[in-house]
Amino acid sequence: MKSILIIGTKDGGKSTTITEVCKMLNPTKVYKLNTNQKIIENAQVNDIYNNTFIIEVNGKFILVVAGAPPEQGKPLKDLIEICLEINIKISFLLVSKRTSERKEGFNTIKDLNDFSELIYTERINPIPLVDEKDPNSFKQDVNWKNRITKIHELILSNI
């Protein structure tokens, strides 16, 4: 299994980045991982934000950790183990992480290295607005487009 890690500050754009990458991947199925009941629930690609999802792309399952594990209260290893318990064969991990993890019991990088081959790390900063009146105008910025395209292409070439 291979993985990509998105690192950034609180409200720095990690989840938004992951959401846009997932939209670009055009998954055939999207599920929200209910970690309390250890089940998956049908979802839409637009639901992907600050939580854990499983998407199917080209017949492969990708575990999408759009909210950093400490924010969700579940270490990455637990999220992966839940998938194993419910017989979902994950082929790829797309994981967000805060710049620093201070919460005890959380070590996302160690968990990634224990379960996968980390092929790319993207350290992100918020992208400035192109138009101050439009809160989504950062999506017009070339740096934003390059970020999303690069991650999208890496995932497609590694699943």
Short mmCIF file of C-alpha atoms in Angstrom, two decimals, residues 28-102:
data_model
loop_
_atom_site.label_atom_id
_atom_site.label_comp_id
_atom_site.label_asym_id
_atom_site.label_seq_id
_atom_site.Cartn_x
_atom_site.Cartn_y
_atom_site.Cartn_z
CA THR A 28 -17.38 5.41 -8.54
CA LYS A 29 -18.29 4.92 -4.87
CA VAL A 30 -17.86 7.05 -1.74
CA TYR A 31 -18.34 5.83 1.82
CA LYS A 32 -17.99 7.52 5.18
CA LEU A 33 -16.22 5.34 7.73
CA ASN A 34 -18.30 5.25 10.90
CA THR A 35 -15.55 4.48 13.39
CA ASN A 36 -17.85 4.02 16.39
CA GLN A 37 -20.00 1.33 14.78
CA LYS A 38 -17.19 0.06 12.52
CA ILE A 39 -19.32 0.28 9.39
CA ILE A 40 -19.29 2.22 6.15
CA GLU A 41 -22.15 4.48 5.12
CA ASN A 42 -22.95 5.71 1.61
CA ALA A 43 -21.77 9.25 0.97
CA GLN A 44 -21.15 11.70 -1.85
CA VAL A 45 -17.80 13.11 -2.96
CA ASN A 46 -18.94 16.57 -1.79
CA ASP A 47 -19.31 15.13 1.74
CA ILE A 48 -15.57 14.56 1.99
CA TYR A 49 -14.39 17.05 4.58
CA ASN A 50 -12.84 16.75 8.06
CA ASN A 51 -13.57 13.06 8.53
CA THR A 52 -12.59 9.63 7.21
CA PHE A 53 -13.89 8.25 3.93
CA ILE A 54 -13.27 5.36 1.58
CA ILE A 55 -13.49 6.03 -2.13
CA GLU A 56 -13.36 3.57 -5.00
CA VAL A 57 -11.30 4.65 -8.01
CA ASN A 58 -10.55 2.27 -10.89
CA GLY A 59 -11.73 -0.67 -8.77
CA LYS A 60 -9.32 0.17 -5.91
CA PHE A 61 -10.20 1.45 -2.45
CA ILE A 62 -8.51 4.58 -1.13
CA LEU A 63 -8.70 5.47 2.56
CA VAL A 64 -9.15 9.24 2.72
CA VAL A 65 -8.36 10.80 6.09
CA ALA A 66 -9.55 14.35 5.38
CA GLY A 67 -9.50 15.41 9.02
CA ALA A 68 -6.21 15.00 10.86
CA PRO A 69 -6.36 11.92 13.12
CA PRO A 70 -6.05 13.87 16.42
CA GLU A 71 -8.95 16.10 15.33
CA GLN A 72 -11.02 12.94 14.82
CA GLY A 73 -9.86 11.35 18.06
CA LYS A 74 -8.64 8.22 16.25
CA PRO A 75 -5.01 7.39 15.42
CA LEU A 76 -4.39 6.46 11.78
CA LYS A 77 -3.47 2.90 12.77
CA ASP A 78 -6.95 2.49 14.30
CA LEU A 79 -8.63 3.76 11.12
CA ILE A 80 -6.64 1.29 9.02
CA GLU A 81 -7.37 -1.56 11.44
CA ILE A 82 -11.12 -0.83 11.28
CA CYS A 83 -10.94 -1.18 7.49
CA LEU A 84 -9.15 -4.52 7.89
CA GLU A 85 -11.76 -5.71 10.42
CA ILE A 86 -14.63 -4.96 8.05
CA ASN A 87 -12.79 -6.58 5.11
CA ILE A 88 -12.07 -3.49 3.03
CA LYS A 89 -8.84 -3.94 1.13
CA ILE A 90 -7.27 -0.50 1.05
CA SER A 91 -4.88 0.06 -1.87
CA PHE A 92 -3.86 3.64 -1.10
CA LEU A 93 -3.92 6.18 1.74
CA LEU A 94 -4.52 9.93 1.38
CA VAL A 95 -3.97 11.41 4.83
CA SER A 96 -3.98 14.86 6.37
CA LYS A 97 -1.86 15.82 9.37
CA ARG A 98 -1.42 18.97 11.36
CA THR A 99 2.04 20.52 11.30
CA SER A 100 2.61 19.32 14.86
CA GLU A 101 0.83 16.49 16.66
CA ARG A 102 0.84 17.10 20.38
#
